[in-house]
Tab-separated table of C-alpha atoms in Angstrom:
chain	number	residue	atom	x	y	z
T	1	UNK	CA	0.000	0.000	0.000
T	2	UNK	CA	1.600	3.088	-1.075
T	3	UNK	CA	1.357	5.928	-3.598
T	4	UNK	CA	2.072	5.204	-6.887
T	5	UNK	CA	4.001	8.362	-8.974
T	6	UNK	CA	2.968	7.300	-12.861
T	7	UNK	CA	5.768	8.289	-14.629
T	8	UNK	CA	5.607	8.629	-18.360
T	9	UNK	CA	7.982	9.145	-21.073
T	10	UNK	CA	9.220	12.984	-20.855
T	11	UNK	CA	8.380	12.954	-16.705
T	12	UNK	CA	10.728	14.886	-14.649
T	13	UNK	CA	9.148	15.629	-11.453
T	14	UNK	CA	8.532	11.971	-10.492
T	15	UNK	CA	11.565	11.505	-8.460
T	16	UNK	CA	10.730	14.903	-6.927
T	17	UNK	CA	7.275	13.629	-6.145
T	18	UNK	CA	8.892	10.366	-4.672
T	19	UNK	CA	11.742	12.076	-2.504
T	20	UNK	CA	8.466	15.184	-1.052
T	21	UNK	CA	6.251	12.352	-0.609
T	22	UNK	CA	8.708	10.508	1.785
T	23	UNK	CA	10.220	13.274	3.457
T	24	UNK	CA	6.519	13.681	4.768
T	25	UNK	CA	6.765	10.074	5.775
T	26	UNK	CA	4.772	8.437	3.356
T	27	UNK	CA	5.189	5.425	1.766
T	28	UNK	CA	5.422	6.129	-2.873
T	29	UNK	CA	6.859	4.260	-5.808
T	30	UNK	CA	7.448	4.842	-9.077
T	31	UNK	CA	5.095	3.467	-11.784
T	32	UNK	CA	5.585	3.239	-15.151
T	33	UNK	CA	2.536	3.896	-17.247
T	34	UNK	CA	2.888	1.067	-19.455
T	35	UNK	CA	2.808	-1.406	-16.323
T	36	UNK	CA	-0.209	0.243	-15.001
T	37	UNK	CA	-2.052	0.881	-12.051
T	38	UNK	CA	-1.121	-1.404	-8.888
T	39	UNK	CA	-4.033	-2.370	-7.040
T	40	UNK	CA	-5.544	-0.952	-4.192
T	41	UNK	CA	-3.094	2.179	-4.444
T	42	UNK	CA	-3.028	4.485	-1.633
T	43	UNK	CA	-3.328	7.590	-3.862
T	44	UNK	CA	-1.935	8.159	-7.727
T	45	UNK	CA	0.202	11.751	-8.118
T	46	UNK	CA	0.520	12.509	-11.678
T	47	UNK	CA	3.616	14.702	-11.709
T	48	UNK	CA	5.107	17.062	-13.966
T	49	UNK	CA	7.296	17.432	-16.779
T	50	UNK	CA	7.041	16.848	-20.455
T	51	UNK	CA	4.952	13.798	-21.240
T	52	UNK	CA	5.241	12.799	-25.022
T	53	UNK	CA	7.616	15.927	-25.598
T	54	UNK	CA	4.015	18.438	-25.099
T	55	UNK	CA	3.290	16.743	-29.030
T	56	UNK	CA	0.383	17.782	-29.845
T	57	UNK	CA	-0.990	19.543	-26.446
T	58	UNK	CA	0.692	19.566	-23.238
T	59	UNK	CA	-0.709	16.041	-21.524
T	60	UNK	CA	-3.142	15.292	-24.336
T	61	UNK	CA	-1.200	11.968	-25.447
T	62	UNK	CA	-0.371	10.826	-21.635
T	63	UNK	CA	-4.502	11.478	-20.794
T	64	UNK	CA	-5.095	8.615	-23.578
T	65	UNK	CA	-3.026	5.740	-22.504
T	66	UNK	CA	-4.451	3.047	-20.650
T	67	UNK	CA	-3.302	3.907	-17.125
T	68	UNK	CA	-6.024	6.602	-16.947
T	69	UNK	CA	-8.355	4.002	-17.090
T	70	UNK	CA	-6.833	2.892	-14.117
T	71	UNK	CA	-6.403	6.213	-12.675
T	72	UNK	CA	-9.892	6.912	-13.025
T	73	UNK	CA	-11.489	3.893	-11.859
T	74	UNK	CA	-9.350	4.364	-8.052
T	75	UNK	CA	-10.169	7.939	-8.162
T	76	UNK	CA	-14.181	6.657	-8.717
T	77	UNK	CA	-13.444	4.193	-6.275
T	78	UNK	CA	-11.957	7.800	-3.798
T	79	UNK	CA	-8.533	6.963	-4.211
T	80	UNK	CA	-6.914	10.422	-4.101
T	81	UNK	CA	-5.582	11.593	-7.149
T	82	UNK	CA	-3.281	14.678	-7.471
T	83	UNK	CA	-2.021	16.108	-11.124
T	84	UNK	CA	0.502	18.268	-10.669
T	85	UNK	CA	1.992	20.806	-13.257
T	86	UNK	CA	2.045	18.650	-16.725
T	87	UNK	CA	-0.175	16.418	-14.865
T	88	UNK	CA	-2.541	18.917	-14.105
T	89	UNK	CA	-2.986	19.427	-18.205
T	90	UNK	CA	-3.547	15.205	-18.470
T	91	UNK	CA	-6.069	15.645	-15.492
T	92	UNK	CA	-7.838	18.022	-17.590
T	93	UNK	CA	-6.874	16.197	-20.637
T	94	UNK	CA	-8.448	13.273	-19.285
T	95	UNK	CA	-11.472	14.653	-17.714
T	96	UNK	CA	-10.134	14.167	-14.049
T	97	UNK	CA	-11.439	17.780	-13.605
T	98	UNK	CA	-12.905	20.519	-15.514
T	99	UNK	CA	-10.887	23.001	-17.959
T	100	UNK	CA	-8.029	23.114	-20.185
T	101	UNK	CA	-4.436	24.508	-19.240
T	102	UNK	CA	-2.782	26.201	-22.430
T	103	UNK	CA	-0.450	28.734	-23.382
T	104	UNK	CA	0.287	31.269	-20.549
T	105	UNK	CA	-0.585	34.899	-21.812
T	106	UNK	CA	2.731	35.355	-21.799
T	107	UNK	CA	3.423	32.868	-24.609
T	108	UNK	CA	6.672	32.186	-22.535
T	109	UNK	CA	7.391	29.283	-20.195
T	110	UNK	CA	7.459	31.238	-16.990
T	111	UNK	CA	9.883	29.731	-13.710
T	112	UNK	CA	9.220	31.907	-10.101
T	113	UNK	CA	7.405	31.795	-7.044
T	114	UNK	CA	4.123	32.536	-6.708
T	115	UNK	CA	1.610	33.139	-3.818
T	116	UNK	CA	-1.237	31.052	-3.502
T	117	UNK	CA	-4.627	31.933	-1.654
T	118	UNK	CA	-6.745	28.944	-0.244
T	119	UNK	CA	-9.896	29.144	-1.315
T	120	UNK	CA	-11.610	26.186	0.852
T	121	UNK	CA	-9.879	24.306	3.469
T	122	UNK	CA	-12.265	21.278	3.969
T	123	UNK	CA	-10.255	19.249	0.949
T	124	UNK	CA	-8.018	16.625	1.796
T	125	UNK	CA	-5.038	19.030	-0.427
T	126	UNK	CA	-5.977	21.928	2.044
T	127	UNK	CA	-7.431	20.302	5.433
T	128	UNK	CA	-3.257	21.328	6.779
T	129	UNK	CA	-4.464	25.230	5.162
T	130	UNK	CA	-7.139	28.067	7.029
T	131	UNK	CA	-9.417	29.636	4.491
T	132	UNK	CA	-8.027	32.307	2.925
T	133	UNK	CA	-4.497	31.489	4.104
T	134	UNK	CA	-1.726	32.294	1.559
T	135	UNK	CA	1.366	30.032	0.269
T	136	UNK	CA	4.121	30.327	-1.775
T	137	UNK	CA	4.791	27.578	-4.154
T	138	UNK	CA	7.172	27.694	-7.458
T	139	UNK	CA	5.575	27.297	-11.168
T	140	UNK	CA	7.292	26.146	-14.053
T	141	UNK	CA	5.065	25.997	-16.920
T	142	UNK	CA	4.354	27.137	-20.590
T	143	UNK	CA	1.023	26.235	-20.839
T	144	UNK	CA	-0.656	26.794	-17.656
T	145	UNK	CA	-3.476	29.417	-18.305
T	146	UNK	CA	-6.919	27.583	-17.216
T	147	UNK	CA	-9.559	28.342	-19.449
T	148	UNK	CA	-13.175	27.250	-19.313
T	149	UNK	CA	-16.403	28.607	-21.205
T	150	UNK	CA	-18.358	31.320	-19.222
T	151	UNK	CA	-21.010	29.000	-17.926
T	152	UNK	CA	-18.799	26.206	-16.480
T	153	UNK	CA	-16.747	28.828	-14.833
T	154	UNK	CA	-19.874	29.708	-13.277
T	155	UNK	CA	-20.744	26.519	-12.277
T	156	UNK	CA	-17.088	26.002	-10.449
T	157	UNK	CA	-18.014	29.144	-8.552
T	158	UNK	CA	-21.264	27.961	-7.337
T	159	UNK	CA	-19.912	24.235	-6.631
T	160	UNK	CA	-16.815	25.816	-5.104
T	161	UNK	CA	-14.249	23.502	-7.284
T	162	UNK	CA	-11.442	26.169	-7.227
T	163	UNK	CA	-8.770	25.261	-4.385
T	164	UNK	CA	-6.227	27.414	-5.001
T	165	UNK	CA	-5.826	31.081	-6.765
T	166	UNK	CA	-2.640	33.249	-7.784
T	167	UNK	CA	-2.460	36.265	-5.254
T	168	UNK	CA	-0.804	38.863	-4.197
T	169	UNK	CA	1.389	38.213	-0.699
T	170	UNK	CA	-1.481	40.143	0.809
T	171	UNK	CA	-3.939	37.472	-0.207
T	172	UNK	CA	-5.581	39.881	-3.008
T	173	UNK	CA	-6.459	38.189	-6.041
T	174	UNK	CA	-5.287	40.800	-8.911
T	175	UNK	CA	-4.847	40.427	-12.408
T	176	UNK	CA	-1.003	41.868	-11.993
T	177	UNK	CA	-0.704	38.683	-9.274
T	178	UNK	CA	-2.209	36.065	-11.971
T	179	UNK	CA	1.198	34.931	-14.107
T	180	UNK	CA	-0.512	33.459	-17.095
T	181	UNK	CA	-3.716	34.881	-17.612
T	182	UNK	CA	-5.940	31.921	-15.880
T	183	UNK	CA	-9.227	32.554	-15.774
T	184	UNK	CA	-10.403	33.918	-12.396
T	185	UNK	CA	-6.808	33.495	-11.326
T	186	UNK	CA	-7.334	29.560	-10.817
T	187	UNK	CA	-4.220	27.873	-10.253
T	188	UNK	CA	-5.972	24.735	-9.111
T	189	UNK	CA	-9.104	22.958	-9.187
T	190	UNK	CA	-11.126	19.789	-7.860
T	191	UNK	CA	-12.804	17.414	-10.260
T	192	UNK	CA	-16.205	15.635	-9.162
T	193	UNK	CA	-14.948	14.719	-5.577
T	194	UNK	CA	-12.926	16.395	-3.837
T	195	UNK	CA	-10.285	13.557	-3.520
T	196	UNK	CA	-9.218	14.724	-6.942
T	197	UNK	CA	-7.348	17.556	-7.465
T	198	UNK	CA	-4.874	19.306	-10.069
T	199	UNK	CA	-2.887	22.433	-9.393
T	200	UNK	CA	-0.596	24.194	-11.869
T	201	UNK	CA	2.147	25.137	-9.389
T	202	UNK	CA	4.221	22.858	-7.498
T	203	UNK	CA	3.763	21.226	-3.908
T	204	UNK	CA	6.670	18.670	-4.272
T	205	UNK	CA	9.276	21.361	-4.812
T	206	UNK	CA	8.063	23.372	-2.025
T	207	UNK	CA	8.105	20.203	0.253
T	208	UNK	CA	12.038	20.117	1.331
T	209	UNK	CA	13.275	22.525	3.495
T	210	UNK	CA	16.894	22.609	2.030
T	211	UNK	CA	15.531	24.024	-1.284
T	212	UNK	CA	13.521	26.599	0.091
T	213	UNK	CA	9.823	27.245	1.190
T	214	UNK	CA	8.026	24.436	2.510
T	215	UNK	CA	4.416	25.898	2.008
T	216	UNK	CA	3.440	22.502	0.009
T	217	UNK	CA	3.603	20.305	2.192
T	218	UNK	CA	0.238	20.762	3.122
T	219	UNK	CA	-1.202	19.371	-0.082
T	220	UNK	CA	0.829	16.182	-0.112
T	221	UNK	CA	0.102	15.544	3.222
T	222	UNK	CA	-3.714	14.475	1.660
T	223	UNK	CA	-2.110	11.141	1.443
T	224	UNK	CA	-0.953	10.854	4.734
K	1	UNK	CA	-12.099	0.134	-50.296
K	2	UNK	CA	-10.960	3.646	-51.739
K	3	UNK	CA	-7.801	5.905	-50.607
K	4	UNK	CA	-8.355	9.303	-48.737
K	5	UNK	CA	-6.695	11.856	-47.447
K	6	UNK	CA	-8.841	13.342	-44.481
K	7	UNK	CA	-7.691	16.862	-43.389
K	8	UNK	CA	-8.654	18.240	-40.170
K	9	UNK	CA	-7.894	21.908	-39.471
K	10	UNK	CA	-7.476	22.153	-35.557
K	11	UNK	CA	-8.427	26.150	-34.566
K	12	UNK	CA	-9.228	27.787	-31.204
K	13	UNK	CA	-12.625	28.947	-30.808
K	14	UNK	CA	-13.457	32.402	-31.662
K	15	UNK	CA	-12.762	34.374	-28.120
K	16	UNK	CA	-10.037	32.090	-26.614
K	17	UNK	CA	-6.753	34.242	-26.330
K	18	UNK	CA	-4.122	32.864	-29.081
K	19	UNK	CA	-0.626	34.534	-27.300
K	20	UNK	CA	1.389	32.639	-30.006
K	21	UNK	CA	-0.788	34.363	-32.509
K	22	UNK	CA	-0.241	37.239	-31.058
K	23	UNK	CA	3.170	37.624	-31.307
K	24	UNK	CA	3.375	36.113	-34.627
K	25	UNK	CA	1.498	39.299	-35.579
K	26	UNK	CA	3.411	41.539	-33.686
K	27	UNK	CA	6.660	39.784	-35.353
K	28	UNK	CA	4.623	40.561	-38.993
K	29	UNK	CA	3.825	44.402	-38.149
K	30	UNK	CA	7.898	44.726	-37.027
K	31	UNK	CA	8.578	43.773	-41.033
K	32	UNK	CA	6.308	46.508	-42.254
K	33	UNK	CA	3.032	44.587	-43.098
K	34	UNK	CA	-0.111	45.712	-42.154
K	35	UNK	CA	-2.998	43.586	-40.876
K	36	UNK	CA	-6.359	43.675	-38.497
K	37	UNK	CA	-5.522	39.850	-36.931
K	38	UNK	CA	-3.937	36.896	-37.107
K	39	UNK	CA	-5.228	33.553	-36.374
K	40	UNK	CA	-3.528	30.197	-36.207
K	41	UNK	CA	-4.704	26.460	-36.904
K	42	UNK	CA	-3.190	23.307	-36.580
K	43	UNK	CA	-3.496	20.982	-40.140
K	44	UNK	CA	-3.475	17.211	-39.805
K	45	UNK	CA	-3.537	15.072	-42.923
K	46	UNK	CA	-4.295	11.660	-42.568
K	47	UNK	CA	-4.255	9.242	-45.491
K	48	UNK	CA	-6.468	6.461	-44.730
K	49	UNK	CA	-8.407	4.028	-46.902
K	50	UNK	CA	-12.643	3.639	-46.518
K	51	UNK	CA	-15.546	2.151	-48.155
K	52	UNK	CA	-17.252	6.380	-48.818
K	53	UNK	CA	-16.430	9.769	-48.783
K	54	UNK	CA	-18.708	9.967	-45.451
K	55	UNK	CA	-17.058	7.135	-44.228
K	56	UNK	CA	-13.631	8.535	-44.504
K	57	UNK	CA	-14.844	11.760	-43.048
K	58	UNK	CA	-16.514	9.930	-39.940
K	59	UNK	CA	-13.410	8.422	-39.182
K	60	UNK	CA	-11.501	11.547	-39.248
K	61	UNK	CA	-14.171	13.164	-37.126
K	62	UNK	CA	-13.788	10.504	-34.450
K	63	UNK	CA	-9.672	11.031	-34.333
K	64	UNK	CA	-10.568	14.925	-33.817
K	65	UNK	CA	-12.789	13.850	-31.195
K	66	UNK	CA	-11.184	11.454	-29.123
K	67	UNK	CA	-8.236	12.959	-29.613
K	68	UNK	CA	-6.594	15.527	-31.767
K	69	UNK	CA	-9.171	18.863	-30.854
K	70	UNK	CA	-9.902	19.532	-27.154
K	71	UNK	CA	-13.236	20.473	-27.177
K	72	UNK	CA	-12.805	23.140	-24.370
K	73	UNK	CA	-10.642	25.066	-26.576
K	74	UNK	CA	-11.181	24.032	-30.139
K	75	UNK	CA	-13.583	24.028	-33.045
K	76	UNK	CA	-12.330	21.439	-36.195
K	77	UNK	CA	-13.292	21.143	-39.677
K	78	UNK	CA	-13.098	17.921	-41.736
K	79	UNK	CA	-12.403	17.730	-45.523
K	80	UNK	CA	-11.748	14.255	-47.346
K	81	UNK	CA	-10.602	13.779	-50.763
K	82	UNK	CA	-9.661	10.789	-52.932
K	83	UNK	CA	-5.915	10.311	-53.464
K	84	UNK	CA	-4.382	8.698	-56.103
K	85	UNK	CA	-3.384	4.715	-55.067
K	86	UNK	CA	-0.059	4.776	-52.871
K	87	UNK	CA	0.919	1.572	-54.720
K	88	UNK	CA	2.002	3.874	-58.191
K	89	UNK	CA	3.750	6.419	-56.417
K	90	UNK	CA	6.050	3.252	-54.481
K	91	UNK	CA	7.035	1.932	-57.964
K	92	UNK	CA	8.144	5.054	-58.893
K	93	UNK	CA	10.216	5.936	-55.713
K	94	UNK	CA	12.194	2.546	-56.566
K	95	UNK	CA	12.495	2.931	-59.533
K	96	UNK	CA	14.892	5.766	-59.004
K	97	UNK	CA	16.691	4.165	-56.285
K	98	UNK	CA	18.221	1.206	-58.718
């Protein structure tokens, strides 16, 4: 019984994932997609990187391969499931959660901190978060602007699906504090349960204390 | 059985920000040309071989829907027309390798 890290071709933040999830004291393994899902997982983290090079979308080849069958079956079954940065965009590739992640305003890929308001704390990614408190977590993304049609952004207000919004340190949610034009600022959302979650910026790497911040913590420790 | 080639044109719907169109038209106003937008569209061609035009066509749809147009983001248009058999243009290709 552990968490299982699916890495696919192009991954690079598996290891990460692995060497956060343990420092927390839990139990993960790498997975390669091909092998799929072991049973009875303890959770499934879907880390970041470059899956199939970004060919044709970022995460739209990785969100067809069998091991999101698996993936979604345990996270029917409320195994939690956390995409994280490339997989965020095969979460939403796959129809883990709602949305697309594509090219950041910008049109650059875009490294730096970024603060973080919590926008609900009664999720397993934020139950170690108040309401309203603010982190600061690193992105690393070129495609990471979340865009949804008017009416389903409307419907994640009123079912409260948004976890996590770009800030100012203050906790103000600004346009000038949202780094690639997401809609509504959302950096990360939660698909039909709350067990499943995707965010664009990075807990893992804000997880050790020897390489900074350790404001991320709180989100892997969902699969504690 | 008949050859195709299905080509599906990949574009973002109309109000979805295109920043890589964007600059391209920036880069194109730089060089002295003057335009009112820019829009860009990703072209597959697929050659594949089916028993009718609508055939061929429904096939193509299907790979744009399962696969190669996210419907969040994207509208895609379908075409299909016959291609000549791939079998004549082989021949020729060794013949001018001896």
């Amino acid at each position: 019984m552990t968490v299982a890290v699916v890495r696919f071709g192009g991954s690079n933040c598996d290891r990460d994932a692995v060497a956060a999830l343990e420092h927390l004291g839990i139990d993960a393994e790498l997975v390669w997609h091909a092998d799929g899902l072991p049973s009875d997982p303890d959770g499934v983290v879907l880390p970041g990187g470059f899956s199939y090079g970004d060919y044709l979308r970022a995460g739209a080849i990785a969100a067809r391969t069998p091991i999101l069958d698996d993936v979604r079956e345990a996270a029917a079954d409320g195994v939690p499931v956390l995409g994280v940065c490339n997989g965020a965009q095969v979460g939403a590739e796959s129809g883990l959660v709602p949305g697309a992640f594509t090219t950041n305003r910008s049109a650059r890929f875009q490294c730096e901190h970024v603060h973080l308001r919590v926008e609900r704390a009664d999720t397993p990614w934020t139950a170690a978060y108040e309401e309203g408190d603010v982190i600061e977590v690193p992105i690393a993304h070129a495609e990471g602007r979340f865009v949804v049609d008017e009416a389903r952004a409307e419907r994640l207000r009123e079912e409260d699906r948004v976890l996590f919004r770009y800030c100012e340190a203050d906790g103000t949610v600004t346009d000038a504090a949202d780094p690639n034009g997401s809609r509504d600022n959302v950096a990360g959302v939660v698909g039909d349960r709350d067990t499943v979650a995707v965010t664009m910026p990075h807990p893992e790497r804000a997880t050790l204390p020897d390489v900074g911040p350790t404001d991320g913590q709180g989100v892997l420790r969902a699969f504690a | 059985m008949t050859a195709y080639t299905a080509t599906v044109t990949v574009s973002l719907k109309r109000g979805v920000l295109d920043p890589e169109a964007e600059t391209t038209q920036r880069a194109l106003e730089r060089l002295g040309f003057e335009l009112e937008s820019l829009r860009s569209a990703d072209r597959y061609e697929v050659d594949l071989d089916a028993e009718s035009d609508a055939a061929a066509a429904d096939r193509a749809e299907a790979m744009a829907e399962r696969l190669l147009a996210n419907p969040t983001i994207h509208d895609y248009e379908v075409t299909v027309e016959q291609r000549p058999a791939a079998s004549e243009s082989a021949e020729t290709a060794e013949g001018h390798g001896q």
